[in-house]
C-alpha positions as YAML, in Angstrom:
chain: A
units: angstrom
residues:
- id: 1
  name: MET
  ca: [11.93, 8.83, -17.04]
- id: 2
  name: SER
  ca: [12.19, 5.22, -18.12]
- id: 3
  name: GLU
  ca: [9.33, 3.57, -19.95]
- id: 4
  name: LEU
  ca: [6.48, 2.77, -17.59]
- id: 5
  name: GLY
  ca: [3.77, 0.16, -17.81]
- id: 6
  name: TYR
  ca: [0.76, -0.82, -15.76]
- id: 7
  name: THR
  ca: [-1.65, -3.70, -15.45]
- id: 8
  name: LEU
  ca: [-4.85, -4.41, -13.56]
- id: 9
  name: PHE
  ca: [-5.47, -7.76, -11.88]
- id: 10
  name: ASP
  ca: [-8.10, -9.52, -9.80]
- id: 11
  name: THR
  ca: [-7.73, -10.03, -6.04]
- id: 12
  name: ALA
  ca: [-9.96, -11.12, -3.19]
- id: 13
  name: ILE
  ca: [-10.80, -7.44, -2.50]
- id: 14
  name: GLY
  ca: [-11.38, -6.42, -6.14]
- id: 15
  name: ARG
  ca: [-9.27, -5.34, -9.11]
- id: 16
  name: CYS
  ca: [-5.97, -3.80, -8.12]
- id: 17
  name: GLY
  ca: [-3.26, -2.33, -10.31]
- id: 18
  name: LEU
  ca: [0.51, -2.07, -10.47]
- id: 19
  name: ALA
  ca: [2.64, 0.41, -12.39]
- id: 20
  name: TRP
  ca: [6.31, -0.26, -12.92]
- id: 21
  name: GLY
  ca: [9.46, 0.97, -14.60]
- id: 22
  name: GLU
  ca: [13.04, -0.23, -14.93]
- id: 23
  name: ALA
  ca: [13.83, 0.48, -11.26]
- id: 24
  name: GLY
  ca: [10.81, -1.36, -9.81]
- id: 25
  name: ILE
  ca: [7.18, -0.77, -8.92]
- id: 26
  name: VAL
  ca: [6.24, 2.92, -8.93]
- id: 27
  name: SER
  ca: [2.60, 2.66, -7.88]
- id: 28
  name: VAL
  ca: [-0.03, 0.29, -6.51]
- id: 29
  name: ARG
  ca: [-3.76, 0.95, -6.92]
- id: 30
  name: LEU
  ca: [-6.30, -0.60, -4.63]
- id: 31
  name: PRO
  ca: [-9.72, -1.29, -6.18]
- id: 32
  name: ASP
  ca: [-11.37, 1.68, -7.84]
- id: 33
  name: SER
  ca: [-15.01, 1.95, -8.88]
- id: 34
  name: SER
  ca: [-14.10, 0.77, -12.39]
- id: 35
  name: ASP
  ca: [-11.16, -0.30, -14.54]
- id: 36
  name: GLU
  ca: [-11.54, 2.93, -16.50]
- id: 37
  name: ARG
  ca: [-11.12, 5.01, -13.33]
- id: 38
  name: ALA
  ca: [-8.01, 3.05, -12.32]
- id: 39
  name: GLN
  ca: [-6.55, 3.44, -15.81]
- id: 40
  name: ALA
  ca: [-7.32, 7.17, -15.79]
- id: 41
  name: ARG
  ca: [-5.57, 7.59, -12.42]
- id: 42
  name: PHE
  ca: [-2.44, 5.81, -13.68]
- id: 43
  name: GLU
  ca: [-2.48, 7.93, -16.86]
- id: 44
  name: GLN
  ca: [-3.00, 11.14, -14.87]
- id: 45
  name: ARG
  ca: [-0.13, 10.39, -12.50]
- id: 46
  name: PHE
  ca: [2.20, 9.04, -15.19]
- id: 47
  name: PRO
  ca: [1.54, 10.74, -18.54]
- id: 48
  name: GLY
  ca: [2.37, 8.40, -21.41]
- id: 49
  name: ILE
  ca: [2.08, 5.22, -19.33]
- id: 50
  name: ALA
  ca: [0.62, 2.24, -21.20]
- id: 51
  name: ASP
  ca: [-1.35, -0.85, -20.25]
- id: 52
  name: SER
  ca: [1.44, -3.42, -20.69]
- id: 53
  name: GLU
  ca: [2.26, -7.08, -20.45]
- id: 54
  name: PRO
  ca: [3.74, -7.62, -16.97]
- id: 55
  name: THR
  ca: [7.38, -8.62, -16.68]
- id: 56
  name: PRO
  ca: [8.17, -11.89, -14.86]
- id: 57
  name: GLU
  ca: [8.98, -9.86, -11.71]
- id: 58
  name: ILE
  ca: [5.63, -8.09, -11.88]
- id: 59
  name: VAL
  ca: [3.81, -11.40, -12.48]
- id: 60
  name: ALA
  ca: [5.49, -12.76, -9.33]
- id: 61
  name: ALA
  ca: [4.59, -9.62, -7.33]
- id: 62
  name: ILE
  ca: [0.95, -9.89, -8.46]
- id: 63
  name: ALA
  ca: [0.80, -13.54, -7.37]
- id: 64
  name: ARG
  ca: [2.20, -12.65, -3.95]
- id: 65
  name: ILE
  ca: [-0.25, -9.75, -3.50]
- id: 66
  name: GLN
  ca: [-3.11, -12.06, -4.48]
- id: 67
  name: GLY
  ca: [-1.85, -14.58, -1.93]
- id: 68
  name: LEU
  ca: [-1.58, -12.00, 0.85]
- id: 69
  name: LEU
  ca: [-5.13, -10.87, 0.12]
- id: 70
  name: THR
  ca: [-6.38, -14.42, 0.65]
- id: 71
  name: GLY
  ca: [-4.60, -14.75, 4.00]
- id: 72
  name: ALA
  ca: [-1.06, -15.88, 3.10]
- id: 73
  name: LYS
  ca: [1.50, -14.63, 5.62]
- id: 74
  name: ASP
  ca: [3.81, -12.93, 3.12]
- id: 75
  name: ASP
  ca: [5.32, -9.60, 4.13]
- id: 76
  name: LEU
  ca: [6.15, -8.65, 0.49]
- id: 77
  name: ALA
  ca: [9.21, -6.86, 1.91]
- id: 78
  name: ASP
  ca: [11.57, -8.01, -0.85]
- id: 79
  name: ILE
  ca: [9.44, -6.74, -3.75]
- id: 80
  name: VAL
  ca: [11.46, -3.99, -5.42]
- id: 81
  name: LEU
  ca: [9.92, -0.53, -5.18]
- id: 82
  name: ASP
  ca: [11.15, 2.51, -7.10]
- id: 83
  name: MET
  ca: [11.19, 5.14, -4.36]
- id: 84
  name: SER
  ca: [12.70, 7.90, -6.49]
- id: 85
  name: SER
  ca: [9.48, 9.95, -6.20]
- id: 86
  name: VAL
  ca: [9.35, 9.95, -2.38]
- id: 87
  name: SER
  ca: [11.28, 12.00, 0.18]
- id: 88
  name: GLU
  ca: [14.02, 10.66, 2.43]
- id: 89
  name: PHE
  ca: [11.63, 10.97, 5.38]
- id: 90
  name: GLN
  ca: [9.00, 8.91, 3.55]
- id: 91
  name: ARG
  ca: [11.64, 6.29, 2.71]
- id: 92
  name: ALA
  ca: [12.53, 6.01, 6.40]
- id: 93
  name: VAL
  ca: [8.85, 5.72, 7.40]
- id: 94
  name: TYR
  ca: [8.19, 3.16, 4.66]
- id: 95
  name: ALA
  ca: [11.19, 1.06, 5.73]
- id: 96
  name: ILE
  ca: [9.65, 0.75, 9.19]
- id: 97
  name: GLY
  ca: [6.21, 0.08, 7.72]
- id: 98
  name: ARG
  ca: [7.51, -2.67, 5.45]
- id: 99
  name: ALA
  ca: [9.00, -4.41, 8.49]
- id: 100
  name: ILE
  ca: [5.59, -4.81, 10.19]
- id: 101
  name: PRO
  ca: [4.59, -8.46, 9.73]
- id: 102
  name: PRO
  ca: [1.13, -9.36, 8.41]
- id: 103
  name: GLY
  ca: [-1.38, -9.51, 11.24]
- id: 104
  name: GLN
  ca: [0.50, -7.01, 13.40]
- id: 105
  name: THR
  ca: [0.15, -3.26, 13.75]
- id: 106
  name: LEU
  ca: [2.02, -0.24, 15.04]
- id: 107
  name: THR
  ca: [0.69, 3.18, 15.92]
- id: 108
  name: TYR
  ca: [1.82, 6.36, 14.19]
- id: 109
  name: GLY
  ca: [3.54, 7.26, 17.46]
- id: 110
  name: GLU
  ca: [5.41, 3.95, 17.60]
- id: 111
  name: VAL
  ca: [6.68, 4.49, 14.06]
- id: 112
  name: ALA
  ca: [7.77, 8.02, 15.06]
- id: 113
  name: LYS
  ca: [9.66, 6.62, 18.07]
- id: 114
  name: ARG
  ca: [11.41, 4.07, 15.83]
- id: 115
  name: LEU
  ca: [12.45, 6.98, 13.61]
- id: 116
  name: GLY
  ca: [14.03, 8.59, 16.67]
- id: 117
  name: ASP
  ca: [11.53, 11.46, 16.91]
- id: 118
  name: PRO
  ca: [8.54, 10.71, 19.16]
- id: 119
  name: THR
  ca: [6.97, 14.04, 18.17]
- id: 120
  name: ALA
  ca: [6.74, 13.07, 14.48]
- id: 121
  name: SER
  ca: [3.53, 11.01, 14.62]
- id: 122
  name: ARG
  ca: [1.59, 13.55, 12.54]
- id: 123
  name: ALA
  ca: [4.36, 13.58, 9.90]
- id: 124
  name: VAL
  ca: [4.29, 9.78, 9.90]
- id: 125
  name: GLY
  ca: [0.54, 9.92, 9.25]
- id: 126
  name: GLU
  ca: [1.09, 12.34, 6.38]
- id: 127
  name: ALA
  ca: [3.74, 10.06, 4.87]
- id: 128
  name: MET
  ca: [1.36, 7.10, 5.15]
- id: 129
  name: GLY
  ca: [-1.36, 9.15, 3.47]
- id: 130
  name: LYS
  ca: [0.96, 9.75, 0.50]
- id: 131
  name: ASN
  ca: [2.03, 6.09, 0.23]
- id: 132
  name: PRO
  ca: [2.14, 5.21, -3.48]
- id: 133
  name: PHE
  ca: [2.60, 1.50, -2.71]
- id: 134
  name: PRO
  ca: [-0.35, 0.31, -0.55]
- id: 135
  name: ILE
  ca: [-0.30, -3.41, 0.27]
- id: 136
  name: ILE
  ca: [3.42, -3.73, -0.57]
- id: 137
  name: MET
  ca: [4.19, -0.88, 1.86]
- id: 138
  name: PRO
  ca: [1.47, -1.86, 4.34]
- id: 139
  name: CYS
  ca: [0.22, 1.50, 5.59]
- id: 140
  name: HIS
  ca: [-2.95, -0.34, 6.66]
- id: 141
  name: ARG
  ca: [-0.86, -1.85, 9.48]
- id: 142
  name: VAL
  ca: [-0.32, 1.58, 11.04]
- id: 143
  name: GLN
  ca: [-3.13, 2.94, 13.16]
- id: 144
  name: GLY
  ca: [-3.92, 5.76, 15.53]
- id: 145
  name: ALA
  ca: [-3.31, 5.78, 19.25]
- id: 146
  name: ASP
  ca: [-5.46, 3.66, 21.54]
- id: 147
  name: GLY
  ca: [-6.32, 1.20, 18.74]
- id: 148
  name: LYS
  ca: [-8.18, 3.77, 16.65]
- id: 149
  name: LEU
  ca: [-8.29, 2.92, 12.97]
- id: 150
  name: GLY
  ca: [-6.71, 6.15, 11.78]
- id: 151
  name: GLY
  ca: [-7.01, 7.45, 8.25]
- id: 152
  name: PHE
  ca: [-6.65, 5.54, 5.01]
- id: 153
  name: SER
  ca: [-6.46, 7.52, 1.79]
- id: 154
  name: ALA
  ca: [-6.85, 4.58, -0.60]
- id: 155
  name: PRO
  ca: [-10.20, 3.88, -2.30]
- id: 156
  name: GLY
  ca: [-12.68, 2.59, 0.26]
- id: 157
  name: GLY
  ca: [-10.97, 4.45, 3.11]
- id: 158
  name: GLY
  ca: [-11.36, 2.93, 6.56]
- id: 159
  name: VAL
  ca: [-13.55, 0.08, 5.28]
- id: 160
  name: THR
  ca: [-10.69, -1.10, 3.05]
- id: 161
  name: LYS
  ca: [-8.15, -0.69, 5.86]
- id: 162
  name: LEU
  ca: [-10.27, -2.75, 8.23]
- id: 163
  name: LYS
  ca: [-10.84, -5.43, 5.57]
- id: 164
  name: LEU
  ca: [-7.09, -5.73, 4.95]
- id: 165
  name: LEU
  ca: [-6.41, -6.08, 8.67]
- id: 166
  name: GLU
  ca: [-9.16, -8.70, 8.99]
- id: 167
  name: ILE
  ca: [-7.73, -10.72, 6.07]
- id: 168
  name: GLU
  ca: [-4.34, -10.68, 7.78]
- id: 169
  name: GLY
  ca: [-5.86, -11.75, 11.11]
- id: 170
  name: ALA
  ca: [-4.60, -8.66, 12.91]
- id: 171
  name: THR
  ca: [-4.82, -9.22, 16.64]
- id: 172
  name: SER
  ca: [-6.03, -5.67, 17.23]
- id: 173
  name: VAL
  ca: [-8.91, -5.72, 14.72]
- id: 174
  name: ASP
  ca: [-11.45, -6.54, 17.44]
- id: 175
  name: SER
  ca: [-10.48, -3.37, 19.28]
- id: 176
  name: LEU
  ca: [-10.82, -1.16, 16.22]
- id: 177
  name: PRO
  ca: [-13.90, 1.07, 16.08]
- id: 178
  name: LEU
  ca: [-16.69, -0.27, 13.93]
- id: 179
  name: PHE
  ca: [-17.59, 3.13, 12.45]
- id: 180
  name: ALA
  ca: [-15.80, 2.06, 9.26]
- id: 181
  name: ARG
  ca: [-18.13, -0.88, 8.61]
...
């Protein structure tokens, strides 16, 4: 494995983190309860990883994430992700997810149909739950049928998902259940 680095940075929703290697970003962390917890999670997932000075590409990605989280309409779709740790199915799901513009949503079933298998909505949900690149691969833009929020495995769960959709001005946010608030 190539040398990996990570950094934590401030955003409108709290401190996030990015981990990267030679082939691109390998992980995104949404806000944890503390910097120490975020660092521990990076170190657990990537033994030997070090808190590092971001490369110019990572600095640019951070600025774009910060912008998105303050309402900029940036789809982040051209930020390079190292997908070597995900399955071919996950790559296909994530390609569809990355094409969803800010402020718009799809259901798990719609993603499954776009994959060519309308029965794969549960597998799509599982792939979203394993997404190592939240925000850049916007799993928060995929929701359950009938406008239900659906799961969100990142820190903060459904509250974070709803907040991200609200920041983006998602047209379906008003129809989402308020149980997450």
